[in-house]
């Protein structure tokens, strides 16, 4: 059995660790970004007294004439077409309330949900009564977001989305998930990962055969093999270490981090020194790959 | 108690993992998460300690005040416990929500210290039947990440180790009235011996096995837990069962043996950390809350 107690260590600022000049223009609400009026203002800014002022705490990004402030820590703000992973909190009449780490609970209408078997028909009153049989409080689903009036509306139009089975959920800040073409990744190490845009990351064992998934309603409750479990636990710890060091999450960074962590034991990855070492190696590999 | 809702499939995954001795974060059944201990964090107390166990954050302050001994124990001082579940731990603790949990934890602390050998109360006596030291131990729950009792008991032990009670002398004059004189040197104080102070080890029953140091998700899968309070020599001072489920007498015996074994290692690690911290002397870098 292992027991480790230690004295706390003050965290070193990021630029010291990186050892290079990473001067990002960081602002807090109320800071002046620029007094030049030629710029178009984007998200996170507002015009006041002839100056452009930031309304959120984050880093300033400039694309030609557009200035916007990207918030570092924020709740999930839904965009059309995003993939999210959510947890059912309530079962109501004709819809489910889903928790997606946004300002309001998201809504999943009964008519937007796949029926088991993939059949297409009009939802009847019996379907309404059987809602709890499909999805209960606590269930996890992967859905696509349709942004509406501040509360995100969700739908699972294709059979790729639906109720999730066995696996591990990791909750991170939405700003750390990189926007990509696809968010469903089958990693070569033996597990699959869904990077929800809302910061909910679902790690699960790769299903053996790519069968015609019935929207995942028939949950597979058979025990997952030990080898798959080790991969999943390692991935979970790697994702947590990337998040602690504020690195963007996408399939390549997760994979490099996984490979860098192989020499260490799974439970050791969360120790601060080993975490720093692994993420440093990942960062270097990513820089080499870019440059 | 703060709890998370999990889907059936997630619970099944966790239960099977525990059976194979590989938990979600790669630990074995008897492994603790990394613990950070720091003492002397609050300057206006007689002793204080802060413990971080994963996401659980506990702050304990001990204040020594003069009081009258209890009638049935005229030669001894006593300890008073108070637990405050702050609303910043989880929204459930807002207003009076945290009171129930607070009283439960305080009652458990009273029980484990309710024996002759845990703390030598005779050293707290100033003059029999008239004056004694009362140690007010205040526990503040800053963040709730599972396994509260263990973290609280570690913090209480560390804070008692750090407590410095000023040395006093009782002067008697001719009329028989007593005067209490504080010594001039602010560093002249008595320390408590914390060798026999017990620590709590919580064993959660998940499936057919039990785990030590459960996270919030693992606690949601467990129906019954056993709290065992163990001293550094492996002596059990108190045992308590919590949870709605039932425990088999044989499994209670097994859990108790595990608790004793784990408890001894826990005490040894805590002892070495607090001694190491003390050996760094008054010039050590205090991390505190802004580190």
XYZ file of C-alpha atoms in Angstrom:
582
model
C 0.000 0.000 0.000
C 1.233 3.451 -0.785
C 0.928 6.543 1.308
C 2.658 9.762 0.465
C 2.602 12.913 2.504
C 4.490 15.975 1.565
C 4.864 19.648 2.319
C 3.170 21.988 -0.150
C 5.331 23.610 -2.789
C 4.583 27.041 -4.206
C 3.725 26.915 -7.889
C 6.183 28.557 -10.213
C 4.792 30.959 -12.814
C 4.403 29.475 -16.278
C 6.862 31.660 -18.191
C 9.643 30.722 -15.770
C 9.045 27.057 -16.451
C 8.893 27.474 -20.197
C 12.088 29.473 -20.166
C 11.119 31.525 -23.147
C 9.444 34.811 -23.813
C 5.763 34.114 -23.780
C 4.480 37.633 -23.447
C 0.784 37.348 -23.886
C -1.349 40.410 -23.580
C -3.424 39.515 -20.547
C -6.249 41.787 -19.443
C -8.794 41.915 -16.654
C -12.279 43.469 -16.880
C -11.929 47.228 -17.136
C -8.467 47.233 -18.684
C -7.923 49.373 -21.727
C -6.906 47.302 -24.711
C -6.197 50.088 -27.144
C -7.106 53.709 -27.767
C -6.942 53.262 -31.532
C -10.478 53.504 -32.864
C -9.711 51.784 -36.187
C -10.344 48.294 -34.801
C -13.537 46.294 -34.901
C -14.564 45.027 -31.538
C -15.173 41.300 -31.006
C -16.276 39.185 -28.071
C -15.202 40.234 -24.627
C -14.745 43.923 -25.424
C -16.839 47.054 -25.379
C -16.371 50.649 -26.422
C -16.291 53.247 -23.689
C -14.906 56.788 -23.625
C -13.158 56.491 -26.999
C -11.243 53.449 -25.770
C -11.641 49.725 -26.278
C -12.113 48.122 -22.857
C -12.074 44.441 -21.922
C -15.130 42.942 -20.256
C -13.693 39.516 -19.363
C -10.401 38.323 -17.911
C -8.324 36.688 -20.592
C -5.838 37.117 -23.404
C -6.217 39.569 -26.253
C -6.360 38.100 -29.741
C -6.062 40.135 -32.868
C -6.966 39.024 -36.346
C -6.291 41.862 -38.807
C -8.739 44.511 -37.681
C -10.746 42.426 -35.258
C -9.841 42.491 -31.586
C -11.403 40.081 -29.146
C -10.617 38.857 -25.663
C -10.632 35.140 -25.112
C -11.651 34.337 -21.543
C -9.381 31.932 -19.688
C -11.953 30.424 -17.394
C -15.552 30.493 -18.427
C -18.702 28.427 -18.505
C -19.521 26.683 -21.737
C -21.057 29.030 -24.297
C -22.903 26.979 -26.868
C -22.232 27.270 -30.576
C -24.203 25.595 -33.320
C -22.680 22.299 -34.314
C -20.661 21.684 -31.152
C -20.464 18.179 -29.754
C -21.107 18.059 -26.033
C -21.223 15.375 -23.385
C -23.915 16.002 -20.798
C -25.530 14.466 -17.756
C -29.309 14.212 -17.390
C -30.504 16.119 -14.337
C -34.274 16.091 -14.757
C -36.939 14.233 -16.702
C -39.781 16.588 -17.664
C -42.752 16.470 -19.968
C -41.514 15.828 -23.523
C -37.936 16.820 -22.693
C -34.903 16.191 -20.559
C -32.807 18.787 -18.754
C -29.118 18.190 -19.293
C -26.206 19.574 -17.333
C -23.462 20.740 -19.692
C -21.382 23.141 -17.573
C -23.103 26.163 -19.143
C -24.928 29.064 -17.508
C -28.318 27.435 -17.900
C -29.302 23.779 -18.062
C -29.470 22.563 -21.625
C -32.590 21.039 -23.078
C -32.979 17.791 -25.009
C -36.405 17.464 -26.572
C -37.976 14.052 -26.910
C -38.411 14.690 -30.624
C -34.681 15.336 -31.000
C -33.711 12.000 -29.488
C -33.022 8.810 -31.422
C -35.449 6.021 -30.693
C -33.967 2.609 -29.952
C -33.318 0.728 -33.121
C -33.035 3.925 -35.090
C -36.653 3.958 -36.230
C -38.119 7.178 -37.518
C -41.645 7.929 -36.476
C -43.699 10.543 -34.739
C -43.309 10.459 -30.974
C -46.528 9.352 -29.350
C -47.934 9.721 -25.874
C -46.533 6.309 -24.943
C -43.059 7.490 -25.826
C -43.610 10.362 -23.441
C -44.488 8.001 -20.630
C -41.518 5.779 -21.424
C -39.028 8.658 -21.318
C -37.503 7.540 -18.067
C -36.833 4.176 -19.620
C -34.633 5.791 -22.263
C -32.643 8.193 -20.138
C -32.639 8.581 -16.387
C -31.155 11.085 -13.987
C -27.405 10.622 -13.933
C -27.054 9.185 -17.430
C -24.401 10.535 -19.736
C -25.111 11.350 -23.349
C -23.170 12.694 -26.275
C -25.136 15.131 -28.386
C -24.811 17.927 -30.874
C -25.678 21.447 -29.801
C -28.122 23.790 -31.466
C -27.785 27.111 -29.767
C -31.011 28.984 -29.180
C -32.114 31.545 -26.621
C -29.280 31.320 -24.134
C -30.149 27.792 -23.071
C -28.470 25.357 -25.385
C -30.804 23.029 -27.219
C -29.444 19.575 -27.993
C -30.240 16.855 -30.461
C -28.968 13.370 -31.261
C -29.916 13.085 -34.865
C -27.523 10.386 -35.929
C -26.840 7.062 -34.296
C -23.324 8.138 -33.521
C -24.690 10.110 -30.581
C -26.718 8.858 -27.670
C -26.412 7.302 -24.263
C -22.905 6.439 -23.140
C -21.939 3.151 -21.551
C -19.010 2.258 -19.323
C -16.120 4.657 -19.038
C -14.659 7.589 -17.164
C -15.700 11.243 -17.246
C -13.187 14.051 -16.743
C -14.428 17.605 -16.281
C -12.158 20.398 -17.522
C -12.560 24.030 -18.439
C -14.249 24.495 -21.866
C -11.545 26.915 -22.986
C -8.959 24.113 -23.019
C -10.697 21.931 -25.611
C -9.418 22.757 -29.064
C -11.949 23.102 -31.819
C -11.412 20.404 -34.412
C -13.195 18.690 -37.288
C -14.067 15.652 -35.263
C -14.351 15.137 -31.549
C -14.664 11.386 -31.498
C -11.192 9.871 -31.466
C -10.097 6.234 -31.436
C -6.625 6.433 -29.976
C -4.060 3.831 -31.065
C -3.263 2.980 -27.449
C -6.511 1.063 -27.150
C -9.175 3.412 -25.829
C -11.491 5.971 -27.392
C -12.124 9.478 -26.287
C -14.901 12.005 -26.864
C -13.732 15.596 -26.370
C -16.916 17.499 -25.636
C -16.719 21.214 -26.423
C -18.214 21.926 -23.021
C -15.206 20.519 -21.243
C -16.657 17.097 -20.415
C -14.257 14.471 -21.693
C -15.448 10.890 -21.933
C -12.882 8.079 -22.061
C -14.185 4.619 -22.866
C -12.923 1.252 -24.117
C -13.008 1.010 -27.906
C -15.945 -1.188 -28.872
C -14.667 -4.289 -30.602
C -16.810 -4.274 -33.664
C -18.136 -1.153 -35.245
C -21.613 -2.534 -35.183
C -24.656 -0.565 -36.149
C -24.951 1.159 -32.802
C -28.504 1.480 -31.640
C -27.739 4.904 -30.207
C -26.153 3.067 -27.296
C -29.376 2.264 -25.486
C -28.467 -1.293 -24.712
C -25.756 -0.587 -22.194
C -22.966 -3.116 -22.195
C -22.409 -3.929 -18.528
C -19.820 -6.656 -18.967
C -16.566 -6.163 -17.075
C -13.926 -4.288 -19.019
C -10.581 -6.101 -19.285
C -7.661 -5.090 -17.060
C -5.482 -3.970 -19.977
C -8.186 -1.606 -21.233
C -8.674 -0.279 -17.701
C -5.007 0.547 -17.394
C -5.091 2.477 -20.680
C -8.200 4.369 -19.589
C -6.772 5.249 -16.169
C -3.512 6.387 -17.728
C -5.347 8.565 -20.240
C -7.433 10.073 -17.468
C -4.357 10.989 -15.444
C -2.625 12.389 -18.550
C -5.602 14.599 -19.342
C -5.672 15.872 -15.777
C -1.958 16.689 -15.894
C -2.358 18.543 -19.224
C -5.221 20.537 -17.740
C -3.278 21.400 -14.583
C -0.513 22.804 -16.777
C -3.057 24.676 -18.925
C -2.330 22.956 -22.221
C -4.857 22.673 -25.001
C -6.519 19.290 -25.311
C -6.711 17.581 -28.672
C -5.977 14.083 -29.867
C -2.287 14.668 -30.643
C -1.486 16.317 -27.334
C -3.273 13.591 -25.393
C -1.470 10.895 -27.355
C 1.969 12.446 -26.880
C 1.292 12.874 -23.194
C 0.246 9.229 -22.963
C 3.461 8.102 -24.607
C 5.551 10.340 -22.370
C 3.902 8.863 -19.303
C 4.557 5.205 -20.167
C 7.768 4.872 -18.116
C 5.913 5.901 -14.959
C 3.340 4.037 -12.928
C -0.241 5.171 -13.478
C -0.814 6.496 -9.972
C 2.495 8.393 -10.014
C 1.433 10.565 -12.943
C -0.532 12.827 -10.617
C 2.476 13.711 -8.481
C 3.475 17.328 -9.184
C 7.092 16.662 -10.253
C 6.221 13.840 -12.608
C 3.308 15.827 -14.004
C 5.614 18.717 -14.888
C 8.161 16.393 -16.477
C 5.601 14.633 -18.648
C 3.930 17.833 -19.816
C 7.302 19.420 -20.569
C 8.149 16.473 -22.816
C 4.761 16.692 -24.507
C 5.228 20.393 -25.120
C 8.620 19.814 -26.700
C 7.323 17.106 -28.980
C 4.447 19.297 -30.082
C 6.812 22.181 -30.844
C 9.061 19.875 -32.870
C 6.090 18.617 -34.770
C 4.947 22.144 -35.640
C 8.351 23.595 -36.467
C -22.565 15.229 2.262
C -21.709 16.448 -1.198
C -22.477 13.774 -3.733
C -22.392 13.307 -7.466
C -24.946 11.412 -9.523
C -23.525 8.718 -11.741
C -25.064 6.593 -14.443
C -25.496 2.839 -13.927
C -22.759 2.042 -16.413
C -20.262 4.306 -14.654
C -21.030 2.672 -11.313
C -20.566 -0.778 -12.823
C -17.216 0.325 -14.256
C -16.047 1.547 -10.859
C -17.214 -1.574 -9.012
C -15.465 -3.917 -11.443
C -12.335 -1.808 -11.254
C -12.229 -2.079 -7.476
C -12.534 -5.825 -7.786
C -9.470 -5.933 -10.052
C -7.514 -3.647 -7.699
C -7.262 -0.886 -10.298
C -9.283 2.182 -9.477
C -10.188 4.935 -11.914
C -7.071 6.963 -11.138
C -4.727 3.966 -11.210
C -4.520 3.472 -7.435
C -4.842 0.149 -5.659
C -7.478 -0.507 -3.031
C -5.200 0.526 -0.181
C -3.504 3.558 -1.724
C -4.065 7.098 -0.619
C -4.016 10.121 -2.867
C -1.123 12.514 -2.440
C -1.520 14.461 0.814
C -0.149 17.956 1.412
C 0.207 19.045 5.033
C 1.246 22.435 6.283
C 1.140 23.686 9.868
C 1.177 27.172 11.361
C -0.850 28.744 8.574
C -3.105 30.905 10.766
C -1.063 33.306 12.841
C -3.544 34.230 15.567
C -4.205 30.692 16.772
C -2.265 28.569 19.231
C -1.827 25.960 16.521
C -3.160 25.369 13.033
C -2.823 23.009 10.111
C -4.040 22.747 6.561
C -4.420 19.428 4.778
C -5.090 18.865 1.090
C -6.066 15.339 0.120
C -6.835 15.341 -3.602
C -9.706 17.808 -3.898
C -10.506 17.809 -0.164
C -9.197 20.881 1.620
C -9.376 21.196 5.418
C -8.182 23.965 7.726
C -7.961 23.378 11.497
C -7.241 26.034 14.115
C -6.632 25.350 17.807
C -7.115 28.093 20.372
C -6.139 27.600 24.007
C -8.231 29.470 26.512
C -8.521 29.466 30.259
C -11.553 27.808 31.731
C -12.903 25.855 34.684
C -12.406 22.097 34.778
C -15.418 19.838 34.470
C -16.933 18.684 37.770
C -16.254 14.998 37.251
C -12.660 15.536 36.134
C -11.235 18.297 38.324
C -7.585 17.642 37.469
C -7.874 17.771 33.747
C -8.432 20.234 30.954
C -10.575 19.302 27.926
C -11.033 19.698 24.202
C -14.002 21.228 22.405
C -14.598 20.503 18.725
C -16.526 22.573 16.237
C -16.837 21.788 12.553
C -17.893 24.416 10.036
C -18.874 23.227 6.567
C -18.342 26.365 4.557
C -20.591 27.151 1.630
C -17.576 27.477 -0.639
C -17.133 23.700 -0.432
C -20.373 22.910 -2.217
C -23.610 24.880 -2.746
C -25.420 22.278 -0.602
C -23.750 23.759 2.463
C -25.291 27.163 2.015
C -27.157 28.537 5.019
C -27.970 25.711 7.430
C -27.293 22.974 4.895
C -23.900 22.113 6.306
C -24.980 21.945 9.947
C -25.985 18.277 9.940
C -22.726 17.148 8.484
C -20.850 19.464 10.838
C -22.467 18.038 13.957
C -21.922 14.490 12.730
C -18.207 15.101 12.233
C -17.894 16.924 15.565
C -19.603 14.053 17.399
C -17.247 11.563 15.768
C -14.268 13.646 16.870
C -15.580 13.738 20.444
C -15.949 9.974 20.402
C -12.486 9.223 19.159
C -10.885 11.504 21.722
C -13.087 10.185 24.531
C -10.538 7.958 26.213
C -7.763 8.366 28.742
C -4.787 7.972 26.472
C -5.402 10.043 23.314
C -4.365 13.362 24.777
C -2.796 13.748 28.202
C -5.382 16.086 29.669
C -3.557 16.388 32.984
C -0.943 18.627 31.332
C -3.770 21.043 30.595
C -4.582 21.518 34.259
C -3.355 24.731 35.909
C -4.855 24.448 39.366
C -7.256 21.635 40.249
C -10.928 22.516 40.427
C -10.247 26.130 39.526
C -8.348 26.727 36.327
C -7.481 24.640 33.337
C -6.732 25.028 29.663
C -9.570 24.396 27.260
C -8.486 23.676 23.689
C -11.058 24.829 21.166
C -10.436 22.889 17.977
C -12.190 24.488 14.999
C -12.354 22.635 11.716
C -13.183 24.465 8.503
C -14.149 22.522 5.396
C -12.944 24.476 2.414
C -13.473 21.969 -0.344
C -15.188 18.613 -0.417
C -13.567 15.934 -2.581
C -14.391 12.716 -0.786
C -12.914 11.130 2.322
C -13.623 13.967 4.726
C -13.098 12.126 8.004
C -9.570 10.988 7.231
C -8.444 14.420 6.114
C -10.031 16.067 9.160
C -8.383 13.685 11.595
C -4.974 14.176 9.945
C -5.427 17.946 10.148
C -6.508 17.801 13.798
C -3.464 15.736 14.715
C -1.119 18.082 12.838
C -2.728 21.137 14.454
C -2.438 19.636 17.943
C 1.219 18.895 17.220
C 1.687 22.524 16.246
C -0.162 23.900 19.298
C 1.848 25.963 21.707
C 0.201 26.715 25.025
C 1.757 29.529 27.057
C 3.317 28.496 30.335
C 1.584 29.984 33.361
C 2.339 30.119 37.051
C -0.146 30.335 39.828
C 0.834 32.834 42.522
C -0.831 32.639 45.855
C -0.809 35.555 48.173
C -1.519 35.705 51.913
C -5.285 36.054 51.688
C -5.436 32.871 49.613
C -6.548 34.527 46.364
C -4.783 33.174 43.343
C -3.209 35.122 40.581
C -2.201 33.721 37.272
C 0.992 34.965 35.775
C 2.000 34.528 32.195
C 5.678 34.078 31.572
C 7.477 37.008 29.945
C 9.098 35.041 27.179
C 6.567 34.566 24.348
C 8.326 31.392 23.233
C 8.084 29.716 26.628
C 5.282 27.281 26.070
C 4.191 23.737 26.590
C 3.580 21.362 23.720
C 1.151 18.502 23.658
C 2.282 14.990 23.097
C 0.380 13.713 20.086
C 1.790 10.191 20.057
C -1.492 8.589 20.951
C -3.789 10.901 19.017
C -5.790 8.644 16.712
C -6.495 9.113 13.030
C -9.608 7.973 11.240
C -9.382 5.559 8.329
C -12.555 5.316 6.277
C -13.123 2.028 4.494
C -15.862 2.099 1.874
C -17.437 -1.111 0.800
C -17.724 -1.201 -3.008
C -19.053 -4.419 -4.468
C -17.447 -7.236 -2.504
C -14.239 -5.401 -1.631
C -13.389 -2.320 0.348
C -11.280 0.696 -0.540
C -9.389 3.284 1.430
C -9.592 6.989 0.565
C -12.615 6.991 -1.718
C -13.260 9.871 -4.106
C -16.726 11.404 -4.453
C -17.539 9.105 -7.383
C -16.476 6.016 -5.450
C -18.498 7.114 -2.438
C -21.548 7.311 -4.695
C -21.065 3.617 -5.563
C -20.659 2.458 -2.006
C -23.607 1.626 0.202
C -21.822 1.181 3.500
C -18.586 2.429 5.062
C -16.698 1.742 8.219
C -14.866 4.498 10.077
C -12.040 3.089 12.172
C -10.066 5.333 14.448
C -6.536 3.982 14.910
C -3.565 5.185 16.948
C 0.034 5.024 15.743
C 0.533 1.715 17.523
C -2.400 0.117 15.751
C -4.858 0.295 18.631
C -8.460 0.889 17.619
C -10.155 3.532 19.755
C -13.507 3.776 18.030
C -15.417 2.265 15.161
C -18.513 3.492 13.402
C -20.583 2.325 10.503
C -22.135 4.823 8.127
C -24.369 4.334 5.132
C -27.663 2.738 4.260
C -26.318 -0.683 3.334
C -25.429 -3.612 5.548
C -22.064 -5.127 6.368
C -21.297 -8.774 6.944
C -19.541 -9.410 10.295
C -16.667 -11.112 8.489
C -16.150 -8.189 6.186
C -16.237 -5.868 9.216
C -13.368 -7.870 10.666
C -11.400 -7.700 7.407
C -12.009 -3.991 7.089
C -10.848 -3.444 10.648
C -7.603 -5.297 9.964
C -7.038 -3.246 6.817
C -7.797 -0.106 8.798
C -5.195 -0.963 11.429
C -2.563 -1.708 8.823
C -3.242 1.409 6.807
C -3.523 3.517 9.961
C -0.028 2.642 11.120
C 1.476 3.721 7.797
C -0.617 6.897 7.871
C 0.713 7.831 11.287
C 4.297 7.116 10.310
C 4.065 9.352 7.209
C 2.357 12.165 9.107
C 4.940 11.985 11.867
C 7.828 12.244 9.406
C 6.262 15.162 7.513
C 5.527 17.300 10.578
C 8.966 16.610 12.015
C 10.560 17.523 8.701
C 8.579 20.739 8.616
C 9.637 21.592 12.141
C 13.272 20.883 11.368
C 13.155 23.509 8.617
C 12.836 26.025 11.425
C 11.064 29.401 11.553
C 12.756 30.551 8.332
C 10.900 28.098 6.118
C 8.931 29.362 3.142
C 5.286 29.399 4.125
C 3.053 28.554 1.183
C -0.297 29.224 2.820
C -3.251 29.977 0.611
C -1.667 31.985 -2.146
C 0.967 29.488 -3.244
